[in-house]
Amino acid sequence: MTAETADTGSAEAARKGVPAVLGRLLVPGGLLVAVAGAFAYVGAVDPNEPGHYPVCPLLRLTGVYCPGCGGLRSAHAFVHGDLAAALGANALAVLGYGLFAVVWAVWVIKAVRGRPLRIALGGAQLWGVGVLVAVFTLVRNLPFGSWLHP
């Protein structure tokens, strides 16, 4: 192989590499656009104003706050940069926003490197998430957990 063909080969590989990387970024990019669009909508249409969004059916029927109650108000406050109000509306949702950001960033880095994102949660991790959500739901519905109400 001559130096000229080596240069041509590496330049050609670089040209093919850019579309390949862009192709691998389509799905994470599309997901980011969808999530950003949802947050933009919730940021523009205030869930604190009645009539814009339906009431949580569990709350309406039983008076019990589900783990998602206050999630829209939390997203609205988060979009407007009010982290304290976002945490007050639904602290678990804010934790989810941060977790999404970290997983999405890892996904993009792996996609650029040509590696698949593999999230292998074992039984212990899944039980841990379930227990966290159950405890959050239980505590926010008890009198001493009123600070977790939306």
PDB file of C-alpha atoms in Angstrom:
ATOM      1  CA  MET A   1       0.000   0.000   0.000  1.00  0.00           C
ATOM      2  CA  THR A   2       1.406   3.370  -0.975  1.00  0.00           C
ATOM      3  CA  ALA A   3       1.177   6.519   1.118  1.00  0.00           C
ATOM      4  CA  GLU A   4      -1.275   7.964  -1.404  1.00  0.00           C
ATOM      5  CA  THR A   5      -3.734   5.065  -1.097  1.00  0.00           C
ATOM      6  CA  ALA A   6      -3.384   5.101   2.696  1.00  0.00           C
ATOM      7  CA  ASP A   7      -4.285   8.816   2.763  1.00  0.00           C
ATOM      8  CA  THR A   8      -7.206   8.251   0.389  1.00  0.00           C
ATOM      9  CA  GLY A   9      -8.410   5.288   2.451  1.00  0.00           C
ATOM     10  CA  SER A  10      -8.317   7.174   5.733  1.00  0.00           C
ATOM     11  CA  ALA A  11     -10.077  10.192   4.192  1.00  0.00           C
ATOM     12  CA  GLU A  12     -12.747   7.914   2.740  1.00  0.00           C
ATOM     13  CA  ALA A  13     -13.164   6.145   6.082  1.00  0.00           C
ATOM     14  CA  ALA A  14     -13.549   9.504   7.810  1.00  0.00           C
ATOM     15  CA  ARG A  15     -16.260  10.525   5.335  1.00  0.00           C
ATOM     16  CA  LYS A  16     -18.118   7.262   5.876  1.00  0.00           C
ATOM     17  CA  GLY A  17     -17.679   7.588   9.646  1.00  0.00           C
ATOM     18  CA  VAL A  18     -19.547  10.890   9.945  1.00  0.00           C
ATOM     19  CA  PRO A  19     -22.812   9.601   8.425  1.00  0.00           C
ATOM     20  CA  ALA A  20     -22.503   6.444  10.490  1.00  0.00           C
ATOM     21  CA  VAL A  21     -22.159   8.445  13.707  1.00  0.00           C
ATOM     22  CA  LEU A  22     -25.053  10.697  12.721  1.00  0.00           C
ATOM     23  CA  GLY A  23     -27.148   7.615  11.992  1.00  0.00           C
ATOM     24  CA  ARG A  24     -26.382   6.200  15.427  1.00  0.00           C
ATOM     25  CA  LEU A  25     -27.413   9.519  17.004  1.00  0.00           C
ATOM     26  CA  LEU A  26     -30.841   9.601  15.322  1.00  0.00           C
ATOM     27  CA  VAL A  27     -32.695   7.695  18.028  1.00  0.00           C
ATOM     28  CA  PRO A  28     -31.177   9.460  21.063  1.00  0.00           C
ATOM     29  CA  GLY A  29     -31.576  12.778  19.242  1.00  0.00           C
ATOM     30  CA  GLY A  30     -35.196  12.001  18.397  1.00  0.00           C
ATOM     31  CA  LEU A  31     -35.903  11.079  22.003  1.00  0.00           C
ATOM     32  CA  LEU A  32     -34.307  14.313  23.188  1.00  0.00           C
ATOM     33  CA  VAL A  33     -36.458  16.315  20.751  1.00  0.00           C
ATOM     34  CA  ALA A  34     -39.600  14.537  21.993  1.00  0.00           C
ATOM     35  CA  VAL A  35     -38.758  15.088  25.669  1.00  0.00           C
ATOM     36  CA  ALA A  36     -37.776  18.712  25.046  1.00  0.00           C
ATOM     37  CA  GLY A  37     -41.049  19.235  23.173  1.00  0.00           C
ATOM     38  CA  ALA A  38     -43.041  17.768  26.062  1.00  0.00           C
ATOM     39  CA  PHE A  39     -41.200  19.953  28.568  1.00  0.00           C
ATOM     40  CA  ALA A  40     -41.690  23.000  26.337  1.00  0.00           C
ATOM     41  CA  TYR A  41     -45.434  22.317  26.175  1.00  0.00           C
ATOM     42  CA  VAL A  42     -45.721  21.865  29.940  1.00  0.00           C
ATOM     43  CA  GLY A  43     -43.592  24.970  30.411  1.00  0.00           C
ATOM     44  CA  ALA A  44     -45.937  26.987  28.192  1.00  0.00           C
ATOM     45  CA  VAL A  45     -49.267  25.548  29.406  1.00  0.00           C
ATOM     46  CA  ASP A  46     -49.317  26.013  33.180  1.00  0.00           C
ATOM     47  CA  PRO A  47     -50.640  22.931  35.026  1.00  0.00           C
ATOM     48  CA  ASN A  48     -51.415  25.153  38.019  1.00  0.00           C
ATOM     49  CA  GLU A  49     -54.287  26.686  36.034  1.00  0.00           C
ATOM     50  CA  PRO A  50     -57.408  24.507  36.221  1.00  0.00           C
ATOM     51  CA  GLY A  51     -58.772  22.948  33.063  1.00  0.00           C
ATOM     52  CA  HIS A  52     -55.546  22.452  31.123  1.00  0.00           C
ATOM     53  CA  TYR A  53     -54.778  18.893  32.234  1.00  0.00           C
ATOM     54  CA  PRO A  54     -56.940  16.103  33.666  1.00  0.00           C
ATOM     55  CA  VAL A  55     -56.904  15.423  37.396  1.00  0.00           C
ATOM     56  CA  CYS A  56     -55.109  12.270  38.561  1.00  0.00           C
ATOM     57  CA  PRO A  57     -57.796   9.550  38.625  1.00  0.00           C
ATOM     58  CA  LEU A  58     -56.402   7.966  41.810  1.00  0.00           C
ATOM     59  CA  LEU A  59     -56.429  11.317  43.588  1.00  0.00           C
ATOM     60  CA  ARG A  60     -59.908  12.123  42.310  1.00  0.00           C
ATOM     61  CA  LEU A  61     -61.389   8.758  43.329  1.00  0.00           C
ATOM     62  CA  THR A  62     -59.551   8.061  46.583  1.00  0.00           C
ATOM     63  CA  GLY A  63     -57.830  11.259  47.729  1.00  0.00           C
ATOM     64  CA  VAL A  64     -54.500   9.387  47.704  1.00  0.00           C
ATOM     65  CA  TYR A  65     -51.491  10.970  45.989  1.00  0.00           C
ATOM     66  CA  CYS A  66     -49.906   8.589  43.481  1.00  0.00           C
ATOM     67  CA  PRO A  67     -46.139   8.726  42.848  1.00  0.00           C
ATOM     68  CA  GLY A  68     -46.782  10.828  39.736  1.00  0.00           C
ATOM     69  CA  CYS A  69     -49.064  13.415  41.353  1.00  0.00           C
ATOM     70  CA  GLY A  70     -47.506  16.839  40.944  1.00  0.00           C
ATOM     71  CA  GLY A  71     -45.264  15.672  38.109  1.00  0.00           C
ATOM     72  CA  LEU A  72     -46.616  18.215  35.632  1.00  0.00           C
ATOM     73  CA  ARG A  73     -46.302  21.042  38.161  1.00  0.00           C
ATOM     74  CA  SER A  74     -42.786  19.821  38.883  1.00  0.00           C
ATOM     75  CA  ALA A  75     -41.890  19.838  35.173  1.00  0.00           C
ATOM     76  CA  HIS A  76     -43.393  23.329  34.785  1.00  0.00           C
ATOM     77  CA  ALA A  77     -41.348  24.682  37.691  1.00  0.00           C
ATOM     78  CA  PHE A  78     -38.230  22.875  36.438  1.00  0.00           C
ATOM     79  CA  VAL A  79     -38.590  24.429  32.976  1.00  0.00           C
ATOM     80  CA  HIS A  80     -38.862  27.860  34.582  1.00  0.00           C
ATOM     81  CA  GLY A  81     -35.737  27.248  36.673  1.00  0.00           C
ATOM     82  CA  ASP A  82     -37.502  27.026  40.044  1.00  0.00           C
ATOM     83  CA  LEU A  83     -35.832  23.914  41.475  1.00  0.00           C
ATOM     84  CA  ALA A  84     -37.314  24.405  44.954  1.00  0.00           C
ATOM     85  CA  ALA A  85     -40.879  24.451  43.565  1.00  0.00           C
ATOM     86  CA  ALA A  86     -40.080  21.484  41.307  1.00  0.00           C
ATOM     87  CA  LEU A  87     -38.836  19.468  44.289  1.00  0.00           C
ATOM     88  CA  GLY A  88     -41.857  20.548  46.315  1.00  0.00           C
ATOM     89  CA  ALA A  89     -44.288  19.430  43.621  1.00  0.00           C
ATOM     90  CA  ASN A  90     -42.700  16.004  43.077  1.00  0.00           C
ATOM     91  CA  ALA A  91     -39.201  15.249  44.329  1.00  0.00           C
ATOM     92  CA  LEU A  92     -39.233  11.795  42.731  1.00  0.00           C
ATOM     93  CA  ALA A  93     -39.918  13.354  39.321  1.00  0.00           C
ATOM     94  CA  VAL A  94     -36.942  15.713  39.706  1.00  0.00           C
ATOM     95  CA  LEU A  95     -34.797  12.690  40.541  1.00  0.00           C
ATOM     96  CA  GLY A  96     -36.145  11.116  37.345  1.00  0.00           C
ATOM     97  CA  TYR A  97     -35.211  14.190  35.283  1.00  0.00           C
ATOM     98  CA  GLY A  98     -31.633  13.950  36.526  1.00  0.00           C
ATOM     99  CA  LEU A  99     -31.490  10.207  35.941  1.00  0.00           C
ATOM    100  CA  PHE A 100     -32.820  10.682  32.408  1.00  0.00           C
ATOM    101  CA  ALA A 101     -30.143  13.299  31.691  1.00  0.00           C
ATOM    102  CA  VAL A 102     -27.337  11.024  32.903  1.00  0.00           C
ATOM    103  CA  VAL A 103     -28.585   7.946  31.019  1.00  0.00           C
ATOM    104  CA  TRP A 104     -29.153  10.001  27.861  1.00  0.00           C
ATOM    105  CA  ALA A 105     -25.618  11.451  28.018  1.00  0.00           C
ATOM    106  CA  VAL A 106     -24.116   7.973  28.481  1.00  0.00           C
ATOM    107  CA  TRP A 107     -26.251   6.748  25.557  1.00  0.00           C
ATOM    108  CA  VAL A 108     -24.949   9.519  23.284  1.00  0.00           C
ATOM    109  CA  ILE A 109     -21.328   8.881  24.257  1.00  0.00           C
ATOM    110  CA  LYS A 110     -21.726   5.167  23.579  1.00  0.00           C
ATOM    111  CA  ALA A 111     -23.514   5.854  20.272  1.00  0.00           C
ATOM    112  CA  VAL A 112     -20.671   8.103  19.101  1.00  0.00           C
ATOM    113  CA  ARG A 113     -18.212   5.341  19.962  1.00  0.00           C
ATOM    114  CA  GLY A 114     -20.345   2.768  18.124  1.00  0.00           C
ATOM    115  CA  ARG A 115     -21.307   0.802  21.205  1.00  0.00           C
ATOM    116  CA  PRO A 116     -24.853  -0.128  22.213  1.00  0.00           C
ATOM    117  CA  LEU A 117     -26.376   1.125  25.445  1.00  0.00           C
ATOM    118  CA  ARG A 118     -27.039  -1.796  27.734  1.00  0.00           C
ATOM    119  CA  ILE A 119     -28.846  -1.214  30.984  1.00  0.00           C
ATOM    120  CA  ALA A 120     -28.918  -4.511  32.809  1.00  0.00           C
ATOM    121  CA  LEU A 121     -30.918  -4.075  35.979  1.00  0.00           C
ATOM    122  CA  GLY A 122     -30.967  -7.121  38.176  1.00  0.00           C
ATOM    123  CA  GLY A 123     -33.667  -8.143  40.573  1.00  0.00           C
ATOM    124  CA  ALA A 124     -32.118  -6.213  43.451  1.00  0.00           C
ATOM    125  CA  GLN A 125     -32.071  -2.940  41.486  1.00  0.00           C
ATOM    126  CA  LEU A 126     -35.644  -3.376  40.294  1.00  0.00           C
ATOM    127  CA  TRP A 127     -36.801  -4.166  43.820  1.00  0.00           C
ATOM    128  CA  GLY A 128     -34.888  -1.122  45.051  1.00  0.00           C
ATOM    129  CA  VAL A 129     -36.680   1.147  42.570  1.00  0.00           C
ATOM    130  CA  GLY A 130     -40.016  -0.418  43.521  1.00  0.00           C
ATOM    131  CA  VAL A 131     -39.364   0.061  47.228  1.00  0.00           C
ATOM    132  CA  LEU A 132     -38.247   3.678  46.659  1.00  0.00           C
ATOM    133  CA  VAL A 133     -41.452   4.477  44.753  1.00  0.00           C
ATOM    134  CA  ALA A 134     -43.625   2.655  47.311  1.00  0.00           C
ATOM    135  CA  VAL A 135     -41.991   4.413  50.289  1.00  0.00           C
ATOM    136  CA  PHE A 136     -42.248   7.793  48.534  1.00  0.00           C
ATOM    137  CA  THR A 137     -45.946   7.159  47.854  1.00  0.00           C
ATOM    138  CA  LEU A 138     -46.622   5.975  51.398  1.00  0.00           C
ATOM    139  CA  VAL A 139     -44.754   8.818  53.110  1.00  0.00           C
ATOM    140  CA  ARG A 140     -46.337  11.540  50.973  1.00  0.00           C
ATOM    141  CA  ASN A 141     -49.795  10.282  52.007  1.00  0.00           C
ATOM    142  CA  LEU A 142     -49.087  10.198  55.750  1.00  0.00           C
ATOM    143  CA  PRO A 143     -49.574  13.285  57.961  1.00  0.00           C
ATOM    144  CA  PHE A 144     -45.836  13.735  58.658  1.00  0.00           C
ATOM    145  CA  GLY A 145     -45.102  13.525  54.918  1.00  0.00           C
ATOM    146  CA  SER A 146     -47.276  16.470  53.973  1.00  0.00           C
ATOM    147  CA  TRP A 147     -44.150  18.302  52.804  1.00  0.00           C
ATOM    148  CA  LEU A 148     -44.120  15.832  49.879  1.00  0.00           C
ATOM    149  CA  HIS A 149     -47.654  16.780  48.760  1.00  0.00           C
ATOM    150  CA  PRO A 150     -47.858  18.502  45.387  1.00  0.00           C
TER     151      PRO A 150
END
